[in-house]
């Protein structure tokens, strides 16, 4: 299954650690958003257990969003010239 992981982490040190961990699983698509193209639910559970001790629950958030194959199939990637700002 594919996953999107987004985070808001206040500590630079922790943010860098989480980023380095996520880089082993997938690709950065924005500064605090990663795309994980192929991971089982068990892989994600292990990833959560790795990240959880680093996170301050009072100030930090990490979100894991599963993406079904049909969602990816129906998606439409935009090229820079396809985006219009009004």
XYZ file of N, CA and C in Angstrom, residues 2-82:
243
model
N 0.350 2.308 -0.532
C 1.067 3.584 -0.579
C 0.617 4.455 0.586
N 1.535 5.318 1.031
C 1.247 6.163 2.185
C 1.760 7.578 1.955
N 1.064 8.518 2.558
C 1.547 9.888 2.676
C 1.783 10.121 4.163
N 2.939 10.645 4.513
C 3.256 10.980 5.901
C 3.528 12.477 5.950
N 2.798 13.159 6.814
C 2.981 14.600 6.988
C 3.253 14.866 8.462
N 4.123 15.816 8.728
C 4.439 16.097 10.125
C 4.621 17.585 10.370
N 4.399 17.950 11.628
C 4.658 19.295 12.128
C 5.389 19.100 13.445
N 6.692 19.276 13.422
C 7.544 18.996 14.576
C 8.289 20.271 14.937
N 8.207 20.657 16.214
C 8.761 21.944 16.634
C 10.289 21.944 16.759
N 10.874 20.857 17.160
C 12.326 20.789 17.370
C 13.058 20.488 16.061
N 14.023 21.326 15.726
C 14.819 21.089 14.512
C 15.539 19.745 14.569
N 16.082 19.424 15.727
C 16.837 18.179 15.886
C 15.932 16.961 15.649
N 14.760 16.974 16.264
C 13.822 15.854 16.102
C 13.300 15.814 14.672
N 12.995 16.980 14.110
C 12.500 17.047 12.728
C 13.508 16.420 11.776
N 14.781 16.714 11.969
C 15.822 16.132 11.117
C 15.913 14.618 11.291
N 15.783 14.151 12.525
C 15.816 12.703 12.766
C 14.653 12.007 12.064
N 13.455 12.572 12.222
C 12.272 11.981 11.591
C 12.424 12.005 10.073
N 12.914 13.102 9.550
C 13.132 13.218 8.110
C 14.103 12.147 7.619
N 15.182 11.947 8.332
C 16.165 10.924 7.944
C 15.562 9.521 7.995
N 14.731 9.260 8.986
C 14.072 7.960 9.084
C 13.132 7.760 7.898
N 12.324 8.774 7.595
C 11.353 8.661 6.506
C 12.025 8.534 5.144
N 13.197 9.125 4.991
C 13.940 9.037 3.732
C 14.287 7.583 3.400
N 14.439 6.756 4.413
C 14.739 5.338 4.191
C 13.529 4.570 3.650
N 12.347 5.136 3.853
C 11.114 4.469 3.435
C 10.529 5.017 2.143
N 10.768 6.308 1.884
C 10.110 6.910 0.730
C 10.783 8.182 0.271
N 9.981 9.053 -0.341
C 10.496 10.247 -0.997
C 9.862 11.501 -0.408
N 10.676 12.518 -0.246
C 10.150 13.804 0.204
C 9.419 14.458 -0.967
N 8.175 14.880 -0.734
C 7.424 15.576 -1.773
C 7.233 17.049 -1.425
N 7.334 17.370 -0.153
C 7.384 18.744 0.331
C 8.254 18.725 1.564
N 8.497 19.898 2.137
C 9.430 19.957 3.258
C 9.041 19.002 4.383
N 7.769 18.916 4.722
C 7.344 18.054 5.823
C 6.338 16.989 5.380
N 6.435 16.578 4.129
C 5.537 15.554 3.587
C 6.358 14.529 2.808
N 6.108 13.251 3.109
C 6.798 12.164 2.423
C 5.791 11.239 1.760
N 6.191 10.689 0.636
C 5.416 9.677 -0.079
C 6.145 8.353 0.085
N 5.447 7.357 0.618
C 6.005 6.016 0.772
C 5.276 5.122 -0.230
N 5.959 4.712 -1.305
C 5.279 4.027 -2.403
C 4.898 2.578 -2.143
N 5.587 1.899 -1.248
C 5.316 0.475 -1.074
C 5.653 0.061 0.350
N 4.633 0.000 1.199
C 4.851 -0.413 2.584
C 3.623 -1.166 3.071
N 3.866 -2.234 3.792
C 2.761 -2.972 4.398
C 2.317 -2.240 5.660
N 1.181 -2.627 6.162
C 0.707 -2.035 7.414
C 1.708 -2.329 8.536
N 2.326 -3.500 8.507
C 3.339 -3.855 9.514
C 4.553 -2.933 9.394
N 4.975 -2.621 8.164
C 6.079 -1.675 7.964
C 5.746 -0.327 8.598
N 4.513 0.123 8.393
C 4.093 1.415 8.936
C 4.015 1.355 10.456
N 3.535 0.245 10.994
C 3.505 0.087 12.452
C 4.912 0.164 13.028
N 5.879 -0.474 12.370
C 7.274 -0.398 12.815
C 7.808 1.026 12.712
N 7.454 1.708 11.638
C 7.872 3.095 11.451
C 7.300 3.980 12.558
N 6.037 3.786 12.880
C 5.407 4.560 13.957
C 6.114 4.298 15.281
N 6.425 3.045 15.562
C 7.119 2.705 16.809
C 8.520 3.313 16.862
N 9.143 3.495 15.716
C 10.467 4.120 15.666
C 10.371 5.618 15.920
N 9.347 6.248 15.359
C 9.201 7.700 15.452
C 8.572 8.139 16.775
N 7.671 7.332 17.297
C 6.886 7.706 18.476
C 7.720 8.223 19.657
N 8.824 7.572 20.032
C 9.597 8.058 21.180
C 10.261 9.426 20.949
N 10.395 9.816 19.696
C 11.044 11.089 19.380
C 10.089 12.278 19.480
N 8.795 12.006 19.403
C 7.781 13.043 19.271
C 7.312 13.543 20.633
N 7.166 14.864 20.743
C 6.562 15.471 21.925
C 5.062 15.614 21.643
N 4.219 14.840 22.322
C 2.790 14.862 22.001
C 2.107 16.204 22.277
N 2.730 17.060 23.060
C 2.141 18.369 23.352
C 2.369 19.369 22.223
N 3.444 19.186 21.470
C 3.792 20.192 20.456
C 3.904 19.648 19.038
N 4.030 18.347 18.885
C 4.310 17.765 17.571
C 3.150 16.906 17.074
N 3.069 16.789 15.750
C 2.068 15.935 15.118
C 2.697 15.204 13.936
N 2.344 13.924 13.793
C 2.751 13.139 12.629
C 1.502 12.394 12.153
N 1.188 12.535 10.870
C -0.008 11.928 10.298
C 0.390 10.919 9.228
N -0.239 9.751 9.251
C -0.032 8.704 8.255
C -1.344 8.506 7.503
N -1.314 8.697 6.203
C -2.503 8.559 5.367
C -2.298 7.433 4.357
N -3.094 6.350 4.458
C -3.001 5.299 3.440
C -3.661 5.776 2.151
N -3.087 5.402 1.039
C -3.638 5.759 -0.265
C -3.894 4.466 -1.023
N -5.134 4.250 -1.370
C -5.475 3.044 -2.117
C -5.014 3.186 -3.560
N -4.741 2.054 -4.187
C -4.261 2.064 -5.569
C -5.221 2.781 -6.505
N -6.522 2.634 -6.275
C -7.493 3.270 -7.163
C -7.392 4.794 -7.063
N -7.060 5.311 -5.885
C -6.889 6.752 -5.716
C -5.715 7.242 -6.543
N -4.627 6.490 -6.517
C -3.451 6.857 -7.301
C -3.775 6.761 -8.781
N -4.512 5.725 -9.162
C -4.868 5.528 -10.567
C -5.719 6.683 -11.086
N -6.669 7.138 -10.284
C -7.558 8.218 -10.703
C -6.897 9.584 -10.596
N -5.775 9.652 -9.906
C -5.095 10.937 -9.729
C -4.605 11.491 -11.053
N -4.354 12.758 -11.049
C -3.914 13.432 -12.263
C -2.740 14.339 -11.920
N -1.510 13.926 -12.229
C -0.377 14.793 -11.914
C -0.405 16.047 -12.777
N -0.163 17.174 -12.163
C -0.146 18.441 -12.890
C 1.281 18.830 -13.236
N 1.454 19.298 -14.417
C 2.732 19.866 -14.823
C 2.714 21.340 -14.415
N 3.859 21.947 -14.210
C 3.871 23.356 -13.789
C 3.046 24.255 -14.703
N 3.017 23.956 -15.984
C 2.273 24.806 -16.909
C 0.763 24.557 -16.844
N 0.328 23.494 -16.132
C -1.099 23.215 -15.975
C -1.726 24.002 -14.822
